[in-house]
Amino acid sequence: MARGTLRIYLGAAPGVGKTYAMLSEAHRRVERGTDCVVAFVEHHHRPRTEVMLHGLEQLPRREIEYRGGTFTEMDVDAVLRRAPKVALVDELAHTNMPGSRNTKRWQDVEELLAAGIDVISTVNIQHLESLGDVVESITGVRQRETVPDEVVRRADQIELVDMSPQALRRRMAHGNIYKPDKVDAALSNYFRPGNLTALRELALLWVADRVDAHLTEYRSEHHVSAIWGSRERIVVGLTGGPEGRTLIRRAARLAEKGAGGEVMAVYISRSDGLTAVSPKELALQRTLVEDLGGTFHQVVGDDIPAALLDFARGVNATQIVLGVSRRRSWQYVFGPGVGATVARESGPDLDVHLITHAEVGKGRGLPVARGARLGRSRVISGWLAGVLGPLLLTWLLKSVVPDIGLANHMLLFLTLTVAAALLGGLLPALASAVVGSTLLNWFFTPPVHTLTVADPQNIVAIVVFVGVAVAVASVVDLAARRTHQAARLRAESEILSFLAGNVLRGETGLEDLLERVRETFGMESVALLERAGEKDPWTCAGSVGPGPATTPDAADVDVPVGDHMALSLCGRVLPAADRRVLAAFAAQAAVVVDRRRLKGEADRAEELAEGNRIRTALLAAVSHDLRTPLAGIKAAVTSLRSDDVEWSEEDQAELLEAIEEGADRLDHLVGNLLDMSRLQTGTVTPLIRETDLDEVVPMALGAVPEDTVDLDVPESLPMVGVDRGLLERSVANIVENAVKYSPPGERVLVSASAMADRVEIRVVDRGPGVPDEVKDRIFEPFQRYGDAPRGDGVGLGLAVARGFAEAIGGTLHAEDTPGGGLTMVLAVRTAPGRRRERPDVSPAVTS
């Protein structure tokens, strides 16, 4: 019996329309005469989905008794007995109730497929097993019901059901997904725009990867070697030279011009392992391409153009980016170069871009200096080749191959001299020239065994031999010295570039800079000393390492910076050549100290300005908002004490109530002022301990009428680590502000939910709300938005609430309420070790 086919509708989130799309497909197949039945479909009481079930045959479900309740699951046996052509099975990742035939629904589906029944199913991207950790980091919810990725990947068809986050939230707000009483909580938690956007991207990328895998498999099975430009893939050929960063950035710009462009940088290394590239430069280029969203590859190949083209065709690339050759003009006699060869052999289906750069025509060379002067081992080898080599060569020529002619003798001795120059430099080469010329004169130049020369031509030959030996030795020694200088200059340029970058960015602290000085010059300790005047004692502005110098005279190296500052180093005496770079470090250290001093002065000035602003605002508040309740109290007391009027008991009660309300208002205003003063002076010391929110939040609602607030704080929430008093005061201020701005008859919703390692308290009102540009400003002291009535507060409630929230390690910010209004979100951390094992999430969210 042939195995059935599996078609899956994949969605990014609940409510995007997977079940609706599956039922629509079923109706189309029924209209074509296909035997299609509903094995299990959950409509979640969504009217439009429920209507789509009409006209389709629905098989009975199996009832299971579990813990006193009755649950229904798909009846696999009933489906097998019915043996339809197509079966609809919703929610592929569902976990069956204990007592079911299989643990997971996807296992039920496997049975149907094995029986030759085609299955159409649905699943959300968050239920894929490999994405569990990613989804939890995005949404804060750990999915309990998962399906192995391989089960979904084996599907014969996967259709992505896509919807923009804005459209999904509108569908949610219209009540097309959840019941109205659950809409606000869902929009404020799982169905946030950021969550939905991230889940949508996960779904799109997962489906795109599967499409790529199918395309690669098809090309392999059908031996397709031609490039199929279904997606822009750009291969960047790197040589390890400094131009590589230019090529990577240019390739990234090319990839941005097409949807889904991909950049792959590749470095071809030789099979013998020999390379002249800088590992540091290659590492920088690897980091750059990964930062730009590409990938780095290293392959082995002796034929670089062929290896590069093989790699490009293997990954189905559409473009290759290469740099114009760094070879000089005369070097082209050895061949056309990699760029020209790749362009000639690429064919019509692979575009090749040759990018100009700053290194064009400067010669290949080594991209990194190999070190300082010739090492000790090379010098010793040079002396051995220069002194013992001519002696050994003389013995060989006299005993093994005699009578080969003076010209050949001179060429062999010259070869030894060149070898000595390459190995040991100038002095071994000169010694080789002296020893070689002496041996040539004594043993091989007539008359032999004498230091005289009979033929004038031989005299010229020996002189030329010595001249060539000296010239070669001088060139090799000069190259070694230039290499040492280049290495030093490169090191200096890197250090100065580092300093210049830090000057522009202002990133490096003084201690970090001094540590860099100590590491660069190999010193034991470094200190920056300063003094106010010529006769004042030196003080240490910063130091690293043990036993730093306390005065410039006590240091091994002293670099003055201006008249009253010095950089002092202890450890060893540095050569004069190092003082140029050291002076740059000293100047940068002085800049860091000055910047730190100026920043401190700026902070103090800002504090003074803020204090002046607060004092001005406080005077304005006292002049009006505090005087208003005082005036009411004064008028009521004066009226009660008046002998001219006979007040009834009702009038007296009304006046006393006015006095009490004014006193309460004054108490609230003064309390906020005192709290703000404590926050400004930094005297708030929270006592953090484990707390249940259902013990604190209800206590914070005592200052508002009972019929103005709906409270939804589940008992299953994890404990939080907070100061109970500060949390209660913060929540109370937020709720009072929400009640104040809510329209008459509209109740404020106070709810709480767990999100990853924090608990969020949401205070939702249906008031006028505030624009986005004002959301941060409403938390500043003495700020009131819109037409808030005067005498109704001094604008400190939200400022105190945020201050207390931050004091206990939480955050407070404002969001728009879907449908109008403002939502205050107060997030606090859960107590260590007291997180819930399973988040309190509605089953509909994980369906």
Coordinates of C-alpha atoms in Angstrom, one line a residue, residues 639-640 645-656:
S639 CA -17.8 78.9 58.3
L640 CA -18.1 76.4 61.2
V645 CA -25.2 81.4 60.8
E646 CA -27.0 78.5 62.4
W647 CA -25.7 75.4 60.6
S648 CA -27.8 72.3 60.3
E649 CA -26.3 68.9 61.1
E650 CA -26.2 68.1 57.3
D651 CA -24.4 71.4 56.6
Q652 CA -21.9 70.7 59.4
A653 CA -21.3 67.2 58.1
E654 CA -20.7 68.6 54.6
L655 CA -18.2 71.2 55.8
L656 CA -16.4 68.6 57.9

